[in-house]
Short mmCIF file of N, CA and C in Angstrom, two decimals:
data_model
loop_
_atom_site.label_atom_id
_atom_site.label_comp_id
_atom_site.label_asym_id
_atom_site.label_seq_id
_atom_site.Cartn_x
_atom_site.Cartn_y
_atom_site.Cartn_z
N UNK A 46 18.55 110.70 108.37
CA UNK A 46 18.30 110.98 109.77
C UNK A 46 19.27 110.14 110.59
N UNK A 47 20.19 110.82 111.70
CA UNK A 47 20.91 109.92 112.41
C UNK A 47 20.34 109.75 113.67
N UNK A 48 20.39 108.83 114.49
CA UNK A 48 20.01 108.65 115.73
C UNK A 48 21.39 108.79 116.45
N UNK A 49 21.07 109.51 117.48
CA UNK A 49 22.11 110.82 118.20
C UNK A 49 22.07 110.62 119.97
N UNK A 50 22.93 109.83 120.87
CA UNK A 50 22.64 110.24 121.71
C UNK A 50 23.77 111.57 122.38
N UNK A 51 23.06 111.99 123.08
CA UNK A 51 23.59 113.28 123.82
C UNK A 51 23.11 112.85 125.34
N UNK A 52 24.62 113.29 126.16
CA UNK A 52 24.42 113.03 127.72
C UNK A 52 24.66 114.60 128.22
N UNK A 53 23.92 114.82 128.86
CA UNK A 53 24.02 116.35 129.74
C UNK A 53 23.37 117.14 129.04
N UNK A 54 22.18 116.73 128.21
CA UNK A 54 21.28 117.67 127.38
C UNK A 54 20.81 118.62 127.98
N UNK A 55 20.34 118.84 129.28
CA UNK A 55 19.99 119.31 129.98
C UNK A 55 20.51 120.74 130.39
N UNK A 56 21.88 120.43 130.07
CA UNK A 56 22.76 121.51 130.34
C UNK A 56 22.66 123.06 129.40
N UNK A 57 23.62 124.26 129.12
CA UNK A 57 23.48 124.79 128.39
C UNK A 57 23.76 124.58 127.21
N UNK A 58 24.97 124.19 126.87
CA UNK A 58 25.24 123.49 125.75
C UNK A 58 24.76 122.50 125.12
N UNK A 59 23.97 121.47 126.07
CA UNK A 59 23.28 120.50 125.75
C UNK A 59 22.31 120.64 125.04
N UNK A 60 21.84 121.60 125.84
CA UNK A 60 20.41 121.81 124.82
C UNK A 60 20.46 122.75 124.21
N UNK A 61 20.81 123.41 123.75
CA UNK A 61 21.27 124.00 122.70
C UNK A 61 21.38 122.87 121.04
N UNK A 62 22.45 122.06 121.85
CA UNK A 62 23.12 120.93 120.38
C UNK A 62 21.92 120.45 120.26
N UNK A 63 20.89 119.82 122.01
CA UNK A 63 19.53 119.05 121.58
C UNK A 63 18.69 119.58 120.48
N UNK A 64 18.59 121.07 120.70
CA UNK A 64 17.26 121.61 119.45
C UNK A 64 18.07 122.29 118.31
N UNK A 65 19.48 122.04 118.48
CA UNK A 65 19.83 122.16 116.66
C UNK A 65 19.74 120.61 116.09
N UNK A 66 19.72 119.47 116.57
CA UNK A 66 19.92 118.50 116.14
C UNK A 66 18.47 118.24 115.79
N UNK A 67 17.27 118.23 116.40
CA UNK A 67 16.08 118.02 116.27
C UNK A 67 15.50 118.90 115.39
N UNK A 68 16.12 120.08 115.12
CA UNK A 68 15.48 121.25 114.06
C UNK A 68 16.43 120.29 112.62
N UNK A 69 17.44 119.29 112.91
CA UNK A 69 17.93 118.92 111.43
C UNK A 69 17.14 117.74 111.24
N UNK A 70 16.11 117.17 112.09
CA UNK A 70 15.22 116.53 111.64
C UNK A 70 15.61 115.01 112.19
N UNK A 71 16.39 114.82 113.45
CA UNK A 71 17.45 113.79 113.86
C UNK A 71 16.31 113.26 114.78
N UNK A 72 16.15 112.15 115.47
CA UNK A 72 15.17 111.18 116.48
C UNK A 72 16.15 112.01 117.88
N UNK A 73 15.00 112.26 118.66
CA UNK A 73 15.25 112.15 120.18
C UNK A 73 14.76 110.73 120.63
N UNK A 74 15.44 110.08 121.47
CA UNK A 74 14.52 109.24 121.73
C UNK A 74 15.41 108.64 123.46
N UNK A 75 14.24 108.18 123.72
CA UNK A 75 14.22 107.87 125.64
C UNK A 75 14.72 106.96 125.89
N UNK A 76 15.25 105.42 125.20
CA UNK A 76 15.95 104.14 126.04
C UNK A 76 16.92 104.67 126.37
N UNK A 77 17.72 103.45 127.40
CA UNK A 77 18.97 103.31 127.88
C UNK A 77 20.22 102.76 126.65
N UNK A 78 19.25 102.01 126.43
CA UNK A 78 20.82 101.27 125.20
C UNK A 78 19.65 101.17 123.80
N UNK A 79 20.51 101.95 123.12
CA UNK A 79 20.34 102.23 121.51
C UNK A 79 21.50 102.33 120.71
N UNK A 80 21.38 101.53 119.81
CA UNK A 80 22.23 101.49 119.24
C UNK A 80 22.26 103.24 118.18
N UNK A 81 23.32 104.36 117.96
CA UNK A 81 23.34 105.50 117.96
C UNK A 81 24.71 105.59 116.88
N UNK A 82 24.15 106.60 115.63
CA UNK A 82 25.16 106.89 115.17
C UNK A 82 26.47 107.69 115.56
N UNK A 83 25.66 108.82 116.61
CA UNK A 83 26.87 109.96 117.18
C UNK A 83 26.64 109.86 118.77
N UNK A 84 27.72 109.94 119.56
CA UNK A 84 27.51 110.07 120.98
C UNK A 84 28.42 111.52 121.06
N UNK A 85 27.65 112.59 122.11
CA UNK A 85 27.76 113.47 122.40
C UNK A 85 27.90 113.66 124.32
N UNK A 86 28.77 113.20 124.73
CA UNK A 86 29.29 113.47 126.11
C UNK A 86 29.42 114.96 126.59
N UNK A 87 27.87 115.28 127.26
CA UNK A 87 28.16 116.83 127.60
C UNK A 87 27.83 116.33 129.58
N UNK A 88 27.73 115.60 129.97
CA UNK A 88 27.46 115.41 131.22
C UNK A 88 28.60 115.70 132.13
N UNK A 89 28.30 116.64 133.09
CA UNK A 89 29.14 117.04 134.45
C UNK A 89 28.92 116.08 135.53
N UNK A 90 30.25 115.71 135.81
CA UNK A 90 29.67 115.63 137.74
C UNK A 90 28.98 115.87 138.69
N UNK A 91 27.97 115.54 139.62
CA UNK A 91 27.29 115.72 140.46
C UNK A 91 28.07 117.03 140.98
N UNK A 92 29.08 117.17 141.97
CA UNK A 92 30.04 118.03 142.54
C UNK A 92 30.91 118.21 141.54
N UNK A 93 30.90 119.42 141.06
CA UNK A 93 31.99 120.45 139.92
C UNK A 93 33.43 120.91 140.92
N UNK A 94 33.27 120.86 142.25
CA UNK A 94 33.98 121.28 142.99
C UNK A 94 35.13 120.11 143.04
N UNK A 95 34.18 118.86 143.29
CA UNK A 95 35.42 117.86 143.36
C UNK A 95 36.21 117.39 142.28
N UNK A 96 35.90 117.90 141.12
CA UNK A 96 36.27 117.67 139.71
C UNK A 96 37.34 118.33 139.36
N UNK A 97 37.01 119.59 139.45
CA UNK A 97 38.05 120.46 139.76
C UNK A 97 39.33 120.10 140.48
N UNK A 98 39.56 119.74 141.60
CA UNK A 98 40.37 118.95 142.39
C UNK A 98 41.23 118.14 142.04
N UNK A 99 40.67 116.79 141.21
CA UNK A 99 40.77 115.92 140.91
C UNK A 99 41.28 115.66 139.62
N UNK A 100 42.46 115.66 138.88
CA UNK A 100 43.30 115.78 137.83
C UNK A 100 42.45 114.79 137.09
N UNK A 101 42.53 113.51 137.58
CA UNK A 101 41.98 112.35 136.55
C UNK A 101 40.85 112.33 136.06
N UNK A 102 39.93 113.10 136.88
CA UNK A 102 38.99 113.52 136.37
C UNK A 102 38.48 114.43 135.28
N UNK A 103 39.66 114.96 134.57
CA UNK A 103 39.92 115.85 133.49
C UNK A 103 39.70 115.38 132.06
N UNK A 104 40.00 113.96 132.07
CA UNK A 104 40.24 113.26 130.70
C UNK A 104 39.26 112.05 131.19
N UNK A 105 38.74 111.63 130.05
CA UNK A 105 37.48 110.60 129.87
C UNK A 105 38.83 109.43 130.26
N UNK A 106 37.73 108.51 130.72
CA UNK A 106 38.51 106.87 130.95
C UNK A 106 37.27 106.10 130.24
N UNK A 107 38.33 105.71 128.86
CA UNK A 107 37.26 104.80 127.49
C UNK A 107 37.52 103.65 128.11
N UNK A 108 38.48 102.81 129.33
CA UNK A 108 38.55 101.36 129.35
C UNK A 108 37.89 100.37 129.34
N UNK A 109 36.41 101.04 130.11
CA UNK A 109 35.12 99.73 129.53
C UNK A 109 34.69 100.87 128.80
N UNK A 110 34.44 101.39 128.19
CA UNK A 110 34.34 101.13 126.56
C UNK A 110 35.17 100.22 125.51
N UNK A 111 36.41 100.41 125.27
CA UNK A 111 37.27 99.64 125.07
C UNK A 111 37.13 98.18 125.03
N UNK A 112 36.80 97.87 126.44
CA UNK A 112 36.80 96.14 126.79
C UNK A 112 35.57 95.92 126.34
N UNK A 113 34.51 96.38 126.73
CA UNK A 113 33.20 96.05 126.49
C UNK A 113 32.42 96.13 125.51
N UNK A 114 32.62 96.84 124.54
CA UNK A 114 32.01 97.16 123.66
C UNK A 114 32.98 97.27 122.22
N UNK A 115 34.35 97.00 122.63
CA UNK A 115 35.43 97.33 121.51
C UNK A 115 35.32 98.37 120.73
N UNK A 116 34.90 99.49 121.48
CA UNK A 116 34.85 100.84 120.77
C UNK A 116 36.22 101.26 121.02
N UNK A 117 36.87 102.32 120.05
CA UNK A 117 37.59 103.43 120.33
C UNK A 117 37.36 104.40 119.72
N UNK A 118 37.90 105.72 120.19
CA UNK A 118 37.83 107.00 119.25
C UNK A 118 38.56 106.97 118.41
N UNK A 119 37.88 107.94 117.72
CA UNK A 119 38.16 107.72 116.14
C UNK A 119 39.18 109.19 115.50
N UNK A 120 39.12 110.11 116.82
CA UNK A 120 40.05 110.70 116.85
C UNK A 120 40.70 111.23 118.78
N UNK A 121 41.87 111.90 118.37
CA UNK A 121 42.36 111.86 119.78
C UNK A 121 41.21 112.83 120.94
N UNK A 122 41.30 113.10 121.51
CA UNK A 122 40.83 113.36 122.53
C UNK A 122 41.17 115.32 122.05
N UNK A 123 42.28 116.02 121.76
CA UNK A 123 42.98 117.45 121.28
C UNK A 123 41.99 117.44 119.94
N UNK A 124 42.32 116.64 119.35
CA UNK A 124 41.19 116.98 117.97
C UNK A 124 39.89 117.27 118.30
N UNK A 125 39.70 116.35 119.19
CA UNK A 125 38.07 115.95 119.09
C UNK A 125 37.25 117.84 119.94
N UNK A 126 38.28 118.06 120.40
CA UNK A 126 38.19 119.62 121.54
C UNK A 126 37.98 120.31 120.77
N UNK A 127 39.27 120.50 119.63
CA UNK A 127 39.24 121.62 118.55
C UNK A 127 37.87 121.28 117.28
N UNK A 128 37.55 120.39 116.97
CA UNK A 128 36.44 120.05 116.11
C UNK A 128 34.94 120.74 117.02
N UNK A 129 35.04 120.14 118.44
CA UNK A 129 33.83 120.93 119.15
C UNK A 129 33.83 122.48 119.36
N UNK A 130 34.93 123.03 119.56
CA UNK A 130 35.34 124.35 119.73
C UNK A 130 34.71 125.05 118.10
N UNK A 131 35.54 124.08 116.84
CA UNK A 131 34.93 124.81 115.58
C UNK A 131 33.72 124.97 115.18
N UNK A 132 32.85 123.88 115.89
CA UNK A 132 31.57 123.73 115.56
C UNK A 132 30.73 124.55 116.80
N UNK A 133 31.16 124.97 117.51
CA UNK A 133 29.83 126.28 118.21
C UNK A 133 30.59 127.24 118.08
N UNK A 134 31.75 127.96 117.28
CA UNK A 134 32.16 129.03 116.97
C UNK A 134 31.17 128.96 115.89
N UNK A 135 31.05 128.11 114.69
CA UNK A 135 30.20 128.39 113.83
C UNK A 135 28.41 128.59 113.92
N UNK A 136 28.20 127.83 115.09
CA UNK A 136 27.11 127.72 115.78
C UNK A 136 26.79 128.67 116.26
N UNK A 137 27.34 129.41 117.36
CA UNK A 137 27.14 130.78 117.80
C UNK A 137 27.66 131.94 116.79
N UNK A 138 28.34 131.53 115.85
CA UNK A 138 28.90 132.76 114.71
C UNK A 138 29.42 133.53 115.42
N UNK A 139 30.89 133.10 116.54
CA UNK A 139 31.67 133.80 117.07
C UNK A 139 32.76 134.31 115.93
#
């Protein structure tokens, strides 16, 4: 069993990944800071409009992650797209 957080569960995609992950038998669970095998970043902006707009807002900024926590990804940012893209093509059986 991994402990999984997911941000923007709420969303369509979110919950979607939420009740395939919980049908594989994975913990939902409610704190703020848990320590988590997989993080799943599905959370939008308040305003989609200003996002849009806003170039930098396109690509994640890991720098406090980085500083704070000495995390990095473990793959680039193009991989990590095409790995999510492969996995709800298989998911939806597009």
């Amino acid at each position: 069993m991994k402990r999984i957080l997911v941000t923007g569960g709420a969303g369509f995609i979110g919950s979607h990944l939420c009740e395939r992950l919980v049908n594989e038998g994975n913990d939902v669970i409610n704190p703020y800071w848990a320590e988590v095998d997989e993080i799943y970043n599905l959370a939008c902006p308040a305003s989609p409009i200003y996002y849009q707009n806003d170039p930098k807002m396109r690509r994640p900024d890991i720098a406090k992650a980085k500083s704070e926590l000495g995390w990095e990804p473990k793959v680039t940012l193009d991989e990590g797209l095409v790995q999510i893209i492969q996995y709800f093509r298989e998911y939806l059986k597009l």
